PDB file of C-alpha atoms in Angstrom:
ATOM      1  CA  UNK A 685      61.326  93.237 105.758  1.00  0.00           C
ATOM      2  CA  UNK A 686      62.896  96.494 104.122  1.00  0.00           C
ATOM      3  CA  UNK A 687      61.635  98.532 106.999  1.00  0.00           C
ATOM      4  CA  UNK A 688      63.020  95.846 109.627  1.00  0.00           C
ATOM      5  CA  UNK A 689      66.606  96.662 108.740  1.00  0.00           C
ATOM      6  CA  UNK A 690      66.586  99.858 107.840  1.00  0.00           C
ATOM      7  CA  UNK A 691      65.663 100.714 111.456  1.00  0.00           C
ATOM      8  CA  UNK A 692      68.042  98.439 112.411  1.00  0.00           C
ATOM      9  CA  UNK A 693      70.998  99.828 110.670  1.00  0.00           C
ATOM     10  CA  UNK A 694      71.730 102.124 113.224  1.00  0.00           C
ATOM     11  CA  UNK A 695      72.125  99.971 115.699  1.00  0.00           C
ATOM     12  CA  UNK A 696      74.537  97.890 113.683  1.00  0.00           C
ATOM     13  CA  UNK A 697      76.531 101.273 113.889  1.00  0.00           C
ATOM     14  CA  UNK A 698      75.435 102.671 117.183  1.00  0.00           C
ATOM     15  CA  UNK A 699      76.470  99.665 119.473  1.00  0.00           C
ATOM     16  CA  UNK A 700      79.955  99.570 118.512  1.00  0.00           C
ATOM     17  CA  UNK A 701      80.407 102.359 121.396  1.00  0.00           C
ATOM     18  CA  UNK A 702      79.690  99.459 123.238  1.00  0.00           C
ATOM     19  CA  UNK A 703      82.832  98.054 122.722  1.00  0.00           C
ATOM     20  CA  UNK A 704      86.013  99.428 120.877  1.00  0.00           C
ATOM     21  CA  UNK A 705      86.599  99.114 117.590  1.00  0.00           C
ATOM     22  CA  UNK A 706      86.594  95.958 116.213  1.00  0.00           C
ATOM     23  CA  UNK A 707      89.701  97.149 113.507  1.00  0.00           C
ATOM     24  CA  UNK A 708      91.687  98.000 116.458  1.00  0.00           C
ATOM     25  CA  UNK A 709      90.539  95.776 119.104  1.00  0.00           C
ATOM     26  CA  UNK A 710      90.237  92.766 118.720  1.00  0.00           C
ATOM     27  CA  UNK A 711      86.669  91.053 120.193  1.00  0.00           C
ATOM     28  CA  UNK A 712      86.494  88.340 122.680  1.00  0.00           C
ATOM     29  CA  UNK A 713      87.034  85.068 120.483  1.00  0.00           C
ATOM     30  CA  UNK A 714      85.187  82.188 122.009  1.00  0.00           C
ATOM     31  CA  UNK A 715      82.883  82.594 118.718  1.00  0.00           C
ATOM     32  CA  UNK A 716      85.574  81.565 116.361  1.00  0.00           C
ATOM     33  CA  UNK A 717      85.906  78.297 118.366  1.00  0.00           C
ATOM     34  CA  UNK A 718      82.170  77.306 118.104  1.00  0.00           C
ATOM     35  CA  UNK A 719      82.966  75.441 114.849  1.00  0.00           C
ATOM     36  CA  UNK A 720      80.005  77.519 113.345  1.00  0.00           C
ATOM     37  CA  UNK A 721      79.460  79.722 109.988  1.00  0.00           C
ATOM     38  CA  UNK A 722      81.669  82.443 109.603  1.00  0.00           C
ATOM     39  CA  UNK A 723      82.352  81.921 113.439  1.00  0.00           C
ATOM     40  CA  UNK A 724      78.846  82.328 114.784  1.00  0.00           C
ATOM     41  CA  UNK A 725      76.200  81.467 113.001  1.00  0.00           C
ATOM     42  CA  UNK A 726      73.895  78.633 112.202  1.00  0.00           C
ATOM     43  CA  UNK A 727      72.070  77.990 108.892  1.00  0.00           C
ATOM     44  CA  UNK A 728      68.806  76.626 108.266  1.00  0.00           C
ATOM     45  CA  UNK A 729      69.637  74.106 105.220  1.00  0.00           C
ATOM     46  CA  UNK A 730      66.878  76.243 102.957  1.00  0.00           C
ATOM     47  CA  UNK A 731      68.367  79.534 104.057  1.00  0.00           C
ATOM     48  CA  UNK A 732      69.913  80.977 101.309  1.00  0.00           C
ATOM     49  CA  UNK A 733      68.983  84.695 100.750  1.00  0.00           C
ATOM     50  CA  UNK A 734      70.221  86.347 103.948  1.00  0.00           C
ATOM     51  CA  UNK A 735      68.790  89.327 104.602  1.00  0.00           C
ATOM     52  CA  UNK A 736      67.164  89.551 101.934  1.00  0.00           C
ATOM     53  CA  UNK A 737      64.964  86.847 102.112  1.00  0.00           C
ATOM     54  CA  UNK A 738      61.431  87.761 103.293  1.00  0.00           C
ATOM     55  CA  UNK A 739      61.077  84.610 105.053  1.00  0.00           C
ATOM     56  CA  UNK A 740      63.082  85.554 107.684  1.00  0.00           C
ATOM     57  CA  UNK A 741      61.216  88.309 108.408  1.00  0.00           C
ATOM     58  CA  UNK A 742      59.774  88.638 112.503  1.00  0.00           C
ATOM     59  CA  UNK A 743      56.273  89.585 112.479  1.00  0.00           C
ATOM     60  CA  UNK A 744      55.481  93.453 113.637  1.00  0.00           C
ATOM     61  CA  UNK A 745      59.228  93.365 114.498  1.00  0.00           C
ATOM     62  CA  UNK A 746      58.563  91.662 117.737  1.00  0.00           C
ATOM     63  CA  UNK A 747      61.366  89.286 118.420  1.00  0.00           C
ATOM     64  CA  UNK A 748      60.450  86.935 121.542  1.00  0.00           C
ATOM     65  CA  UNK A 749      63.171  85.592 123.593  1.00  0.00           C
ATOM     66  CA  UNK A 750      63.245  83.492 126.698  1.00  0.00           C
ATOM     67  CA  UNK A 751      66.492  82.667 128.590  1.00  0.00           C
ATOM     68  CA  UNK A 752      67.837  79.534 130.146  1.00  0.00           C
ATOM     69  CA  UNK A 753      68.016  78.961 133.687  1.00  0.00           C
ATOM     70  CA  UNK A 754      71.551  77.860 133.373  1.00  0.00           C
ATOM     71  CA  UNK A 755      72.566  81.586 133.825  1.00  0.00           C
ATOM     72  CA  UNK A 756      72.537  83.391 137.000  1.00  0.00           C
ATOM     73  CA  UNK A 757      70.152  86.059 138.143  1.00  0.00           C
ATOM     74  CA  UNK A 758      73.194  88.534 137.695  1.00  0.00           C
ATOM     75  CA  UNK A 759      73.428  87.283 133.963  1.00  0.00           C
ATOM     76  CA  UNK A 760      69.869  86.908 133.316  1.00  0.00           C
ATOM     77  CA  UNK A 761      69.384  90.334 134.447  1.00  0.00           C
ATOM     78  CA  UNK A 762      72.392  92.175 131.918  1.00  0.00           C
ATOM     79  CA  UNK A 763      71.033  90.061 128.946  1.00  0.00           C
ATOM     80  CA  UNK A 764      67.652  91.429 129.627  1.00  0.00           C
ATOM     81  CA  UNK A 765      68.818  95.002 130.571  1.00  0.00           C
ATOM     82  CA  UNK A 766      71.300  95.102 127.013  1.00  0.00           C
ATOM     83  CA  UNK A 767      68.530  94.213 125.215  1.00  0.00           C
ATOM     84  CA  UNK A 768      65.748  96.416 126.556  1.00  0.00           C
ATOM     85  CA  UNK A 769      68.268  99.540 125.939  1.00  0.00           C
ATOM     86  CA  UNK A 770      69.637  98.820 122.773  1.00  0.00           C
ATOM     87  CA  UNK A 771      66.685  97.643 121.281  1.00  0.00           C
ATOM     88  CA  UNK A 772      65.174 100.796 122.586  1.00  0.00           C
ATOM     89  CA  UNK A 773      66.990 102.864 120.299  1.00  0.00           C
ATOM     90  CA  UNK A 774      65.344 101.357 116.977  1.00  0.00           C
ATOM     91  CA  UNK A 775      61.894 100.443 115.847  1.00  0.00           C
ATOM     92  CA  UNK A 776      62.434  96.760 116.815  1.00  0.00           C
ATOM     93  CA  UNK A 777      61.060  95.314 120.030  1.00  0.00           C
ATOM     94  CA  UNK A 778      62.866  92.345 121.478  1.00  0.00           C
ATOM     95  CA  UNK A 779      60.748  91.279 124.830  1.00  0.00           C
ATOM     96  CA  UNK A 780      60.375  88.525 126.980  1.00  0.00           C
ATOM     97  CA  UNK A 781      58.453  85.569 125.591  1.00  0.00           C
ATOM     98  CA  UNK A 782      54.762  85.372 126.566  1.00  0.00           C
ATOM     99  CA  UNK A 783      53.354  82.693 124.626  1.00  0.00           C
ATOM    100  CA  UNK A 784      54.470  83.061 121.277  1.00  0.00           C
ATOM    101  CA  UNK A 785      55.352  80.367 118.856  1.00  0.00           C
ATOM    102  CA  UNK A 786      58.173  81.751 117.389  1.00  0.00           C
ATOM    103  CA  UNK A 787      61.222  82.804 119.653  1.00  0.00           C
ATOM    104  CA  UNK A 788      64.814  82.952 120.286  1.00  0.00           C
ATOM    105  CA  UNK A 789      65.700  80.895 122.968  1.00  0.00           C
ATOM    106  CA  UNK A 790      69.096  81.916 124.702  1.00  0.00           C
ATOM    107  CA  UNK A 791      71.319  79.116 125.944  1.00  0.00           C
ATOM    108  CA  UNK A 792      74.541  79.201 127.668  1.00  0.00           C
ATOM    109  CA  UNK A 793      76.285  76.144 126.358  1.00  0.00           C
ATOM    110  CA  UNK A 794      79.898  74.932 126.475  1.00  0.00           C
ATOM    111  CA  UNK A 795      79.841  75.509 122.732  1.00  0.00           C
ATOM    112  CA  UNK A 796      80.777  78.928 122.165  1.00  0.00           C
ATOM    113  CA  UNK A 797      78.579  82.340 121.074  1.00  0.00           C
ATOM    114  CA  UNK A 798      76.606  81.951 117.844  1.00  0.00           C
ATOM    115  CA  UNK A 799      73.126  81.697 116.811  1.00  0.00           C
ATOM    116  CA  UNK A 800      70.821  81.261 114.000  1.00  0.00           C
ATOM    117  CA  UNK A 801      69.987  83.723 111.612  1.00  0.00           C
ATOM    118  CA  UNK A 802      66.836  85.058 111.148  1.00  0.00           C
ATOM    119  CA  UNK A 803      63.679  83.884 112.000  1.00  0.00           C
ATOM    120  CA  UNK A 804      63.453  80.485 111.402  1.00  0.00           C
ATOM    121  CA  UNK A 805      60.070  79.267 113.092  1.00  0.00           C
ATOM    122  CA  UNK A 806      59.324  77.795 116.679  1.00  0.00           C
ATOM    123  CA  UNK A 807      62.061  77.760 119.036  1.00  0.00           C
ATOM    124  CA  UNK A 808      65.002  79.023 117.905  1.00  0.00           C
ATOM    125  CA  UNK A 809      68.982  79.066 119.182  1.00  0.00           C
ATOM    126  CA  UNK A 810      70.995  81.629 120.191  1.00  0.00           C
ATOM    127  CA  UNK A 811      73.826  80.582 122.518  1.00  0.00           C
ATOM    128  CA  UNK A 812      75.895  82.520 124.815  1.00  0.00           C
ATOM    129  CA  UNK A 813      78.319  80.632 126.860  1.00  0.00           C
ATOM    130  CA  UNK A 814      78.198  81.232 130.773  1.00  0.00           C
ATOM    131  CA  UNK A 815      81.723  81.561 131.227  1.00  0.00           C
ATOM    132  CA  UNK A 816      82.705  83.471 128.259  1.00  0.00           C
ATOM    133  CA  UNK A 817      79.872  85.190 125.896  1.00  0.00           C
ATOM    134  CA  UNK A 818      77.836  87.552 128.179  1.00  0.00           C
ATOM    135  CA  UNK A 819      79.338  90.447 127.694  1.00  0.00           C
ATOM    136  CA  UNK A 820      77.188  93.290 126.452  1.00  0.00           C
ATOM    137  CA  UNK A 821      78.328  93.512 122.677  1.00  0.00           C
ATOM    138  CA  UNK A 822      78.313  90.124 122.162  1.00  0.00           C
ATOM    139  CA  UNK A 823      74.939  89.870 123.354  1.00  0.00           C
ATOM    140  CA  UNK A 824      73.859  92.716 120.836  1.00  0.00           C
ATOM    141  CA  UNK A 825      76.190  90.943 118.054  1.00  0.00           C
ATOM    142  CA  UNK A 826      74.057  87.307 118.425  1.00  0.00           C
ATOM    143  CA  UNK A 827      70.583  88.573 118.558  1.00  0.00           C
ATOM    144  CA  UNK A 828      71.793  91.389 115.102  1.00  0.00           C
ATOM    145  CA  UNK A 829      71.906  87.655 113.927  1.00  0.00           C
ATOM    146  CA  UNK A 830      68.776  86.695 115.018  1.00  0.00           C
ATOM    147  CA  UNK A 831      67.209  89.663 113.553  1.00  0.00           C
ATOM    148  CA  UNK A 832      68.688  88.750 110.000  1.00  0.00           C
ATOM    149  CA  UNK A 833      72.167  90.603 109.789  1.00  0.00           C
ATOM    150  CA  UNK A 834      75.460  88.917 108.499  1.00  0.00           C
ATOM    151  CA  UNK A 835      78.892  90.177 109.024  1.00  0.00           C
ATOM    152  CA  UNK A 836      80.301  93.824 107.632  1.00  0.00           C
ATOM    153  CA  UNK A 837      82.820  92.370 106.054  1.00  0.00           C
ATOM    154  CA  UNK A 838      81.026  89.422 103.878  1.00  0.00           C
ATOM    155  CA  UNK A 839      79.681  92.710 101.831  1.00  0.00           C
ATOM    156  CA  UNK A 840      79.603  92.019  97.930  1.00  0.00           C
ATOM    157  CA  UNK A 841      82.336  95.462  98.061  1.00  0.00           C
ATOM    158  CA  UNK A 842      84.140  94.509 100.719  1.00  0.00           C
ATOM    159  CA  UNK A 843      87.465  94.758  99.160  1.00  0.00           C
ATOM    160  CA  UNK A 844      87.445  98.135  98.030  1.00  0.00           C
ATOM    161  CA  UNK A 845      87.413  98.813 102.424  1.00  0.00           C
ATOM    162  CA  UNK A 846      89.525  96.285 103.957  1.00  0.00           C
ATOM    163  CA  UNK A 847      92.607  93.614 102.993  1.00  0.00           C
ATOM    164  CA  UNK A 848      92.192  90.130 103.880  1.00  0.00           C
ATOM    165  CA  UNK A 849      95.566  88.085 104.611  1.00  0.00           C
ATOM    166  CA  UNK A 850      94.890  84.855 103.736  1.00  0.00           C
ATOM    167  CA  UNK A 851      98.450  83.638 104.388  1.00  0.00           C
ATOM    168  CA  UNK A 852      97.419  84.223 108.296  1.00  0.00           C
ATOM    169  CA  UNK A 853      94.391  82.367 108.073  1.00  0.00           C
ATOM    170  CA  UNK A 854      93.754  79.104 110.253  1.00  0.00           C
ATOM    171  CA  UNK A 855      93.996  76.489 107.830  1.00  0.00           C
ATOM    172  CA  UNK A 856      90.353  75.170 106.572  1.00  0.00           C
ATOM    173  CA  UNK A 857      89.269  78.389 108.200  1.00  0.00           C
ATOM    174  CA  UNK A 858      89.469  80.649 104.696  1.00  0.00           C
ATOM    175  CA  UNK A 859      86.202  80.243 103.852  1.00  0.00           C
ATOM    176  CA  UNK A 860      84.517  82.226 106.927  1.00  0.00           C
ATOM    177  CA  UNK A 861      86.293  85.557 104.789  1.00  0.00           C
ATOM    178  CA  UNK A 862      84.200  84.610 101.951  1.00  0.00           C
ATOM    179  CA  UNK A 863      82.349  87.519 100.443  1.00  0.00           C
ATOM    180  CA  UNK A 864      78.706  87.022  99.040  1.00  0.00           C
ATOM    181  CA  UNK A 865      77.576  88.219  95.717  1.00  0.00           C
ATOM    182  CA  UNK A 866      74.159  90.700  95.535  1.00  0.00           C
ATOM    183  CA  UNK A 867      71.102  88.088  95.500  1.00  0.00           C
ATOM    184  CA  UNK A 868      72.337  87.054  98.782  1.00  0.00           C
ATOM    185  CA  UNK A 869      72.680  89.915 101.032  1.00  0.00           C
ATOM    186  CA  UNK A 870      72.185  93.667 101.225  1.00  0.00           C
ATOM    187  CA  UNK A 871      73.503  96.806 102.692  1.00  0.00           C
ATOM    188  CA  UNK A 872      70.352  98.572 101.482  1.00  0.00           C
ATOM    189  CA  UNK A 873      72.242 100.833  99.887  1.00  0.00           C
ATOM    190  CA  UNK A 874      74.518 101.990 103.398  1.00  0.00           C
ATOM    191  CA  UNK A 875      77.950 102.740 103.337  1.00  0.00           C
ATOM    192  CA  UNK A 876      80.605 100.440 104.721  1.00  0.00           C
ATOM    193  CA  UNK A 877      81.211 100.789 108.392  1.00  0.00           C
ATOM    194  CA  UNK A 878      84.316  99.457 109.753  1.00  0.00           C
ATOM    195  CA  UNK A 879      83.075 100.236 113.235  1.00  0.00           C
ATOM    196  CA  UNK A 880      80.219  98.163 113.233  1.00  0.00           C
ATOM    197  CA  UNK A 881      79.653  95.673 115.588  1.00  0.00           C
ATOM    198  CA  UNK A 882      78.972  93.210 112.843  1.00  0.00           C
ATOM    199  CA  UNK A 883      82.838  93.586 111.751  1.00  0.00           C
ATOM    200  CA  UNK A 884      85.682  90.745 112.296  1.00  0.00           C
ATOM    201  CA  UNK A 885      88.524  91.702 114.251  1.00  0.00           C
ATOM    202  CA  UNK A 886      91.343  92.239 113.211  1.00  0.00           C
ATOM    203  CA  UNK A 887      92.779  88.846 114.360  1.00  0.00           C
ATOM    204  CA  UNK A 888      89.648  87.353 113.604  1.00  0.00           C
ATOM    205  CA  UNK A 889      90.821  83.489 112.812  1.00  0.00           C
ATOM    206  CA  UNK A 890      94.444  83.730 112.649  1.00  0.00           C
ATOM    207  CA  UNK A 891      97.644  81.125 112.984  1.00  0.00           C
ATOM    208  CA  UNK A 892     100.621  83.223 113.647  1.00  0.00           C
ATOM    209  CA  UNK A 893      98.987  85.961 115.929  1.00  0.00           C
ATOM    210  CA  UNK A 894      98.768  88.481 112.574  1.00  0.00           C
ATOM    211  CA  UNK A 895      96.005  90.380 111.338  1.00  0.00           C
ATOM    212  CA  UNK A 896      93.834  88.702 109.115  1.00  0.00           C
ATOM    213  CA  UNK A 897      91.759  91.977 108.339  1.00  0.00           C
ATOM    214  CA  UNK A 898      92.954  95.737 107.505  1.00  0.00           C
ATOM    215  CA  UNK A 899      91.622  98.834 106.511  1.00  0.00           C
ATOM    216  CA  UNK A 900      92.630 100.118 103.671  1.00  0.00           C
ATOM    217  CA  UNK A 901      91.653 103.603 104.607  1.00  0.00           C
ATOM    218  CA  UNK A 902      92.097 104.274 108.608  1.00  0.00           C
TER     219      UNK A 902
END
């Protein structure tokens, strides 16, 4: 499990190029409307050790997928090709489902991007709305899921990087800015990166149209 996200972590990092900033720009937002966790993601009711938990672990670091035929060939084909090249770039193969019995099956629901951490067992959901989510980083952001990763800023030293405004916060919306304490996630031992791909925007979830999220140190 270690080794799984250790040769992951640069690709947490190395994707942001894909997209700008997430401090400074602020992502596409059809996530924060899927009425998921912390935006995006869906917990198994047992799941409670994040990354951390070897249970979630994808055998030989293969992680299946298979995608819907509700997408076009034009989509298919960019959520196939931003996987093959990313993926490329770390010790982590994400293919095309053969047979396999566990997998991540990629839907393009109405309902928003998001998808369900970790490996979970059998078919699996990682949705990625036709009109809205395929775009290459969010694509990278939702499978980072499926291979185990939570968000940047949920880090147990979070606050020593980055202010949250709570006063801008969507009301009943607080609690997807909720840090989590050591035994349930890990940075194995990485320094905070406000550039990762993993990171809220700076808007992330907000009522008036102000930041929610800062650096403290730009």
């Amino acid at each position: 499990m270690y080794i799984l996200y250790v040769c992951l972590l640069g690709l947490v990092s190395h994707v942001s190029s894909v997209n700008a900033n997430p401090l400074i720009v602020d992502d596409h937002n059809l996530w924060q409307r899927s009425g998921k966790f912390e935006g995006d993601m869906v917990l198994a009711p047992w799941q409670k050790n994040g990354v951390i938990d070897t249970a979630l672990r994808w055998p030989n670091r293969n992680i299946p997928y298979e995608i819907s035929d509700v997408f076009d060939e034009q989509q298919k084909a960019q959520i196939a090709e931003v996987l093959e090249r990313e993926y490329a770039k770390t010790c982590v193969t994400v293919k095309p489902r053969v047979n396999e019995p566990d997998y991540v099956y990629v839907s393009g629901d109405s309902t928003g991007c998001w998808a369900q951490v970790g490996r979970l067992g059998g078919r699996q959901e990682l949705n990625l709305q036709t009109n809205g989510c395929v775009w290459n980083h969010t694509i990278v952001h939702e499978f980072l899921h499926a291979a185990g990763f939570y968000h940047q800023q949920s880090s147990v030293d979070r606050d020593d990087y980055v202010t949250i405004f709570w006063e801008n916060i969507l009301e009943g919306m607080a609690y997807n800015f909720d840090k989590y304490n050591a035994d349930f996630i890990t940075s194995f031992n990485e320094s905070y990166d406000y550039a990762s791909i993993m990171h809220y925007g700076m808007y992330a979830f907000t009522s008036n149209n102000k930041p929610t999220i800062l650096p403290k140190v730009r």
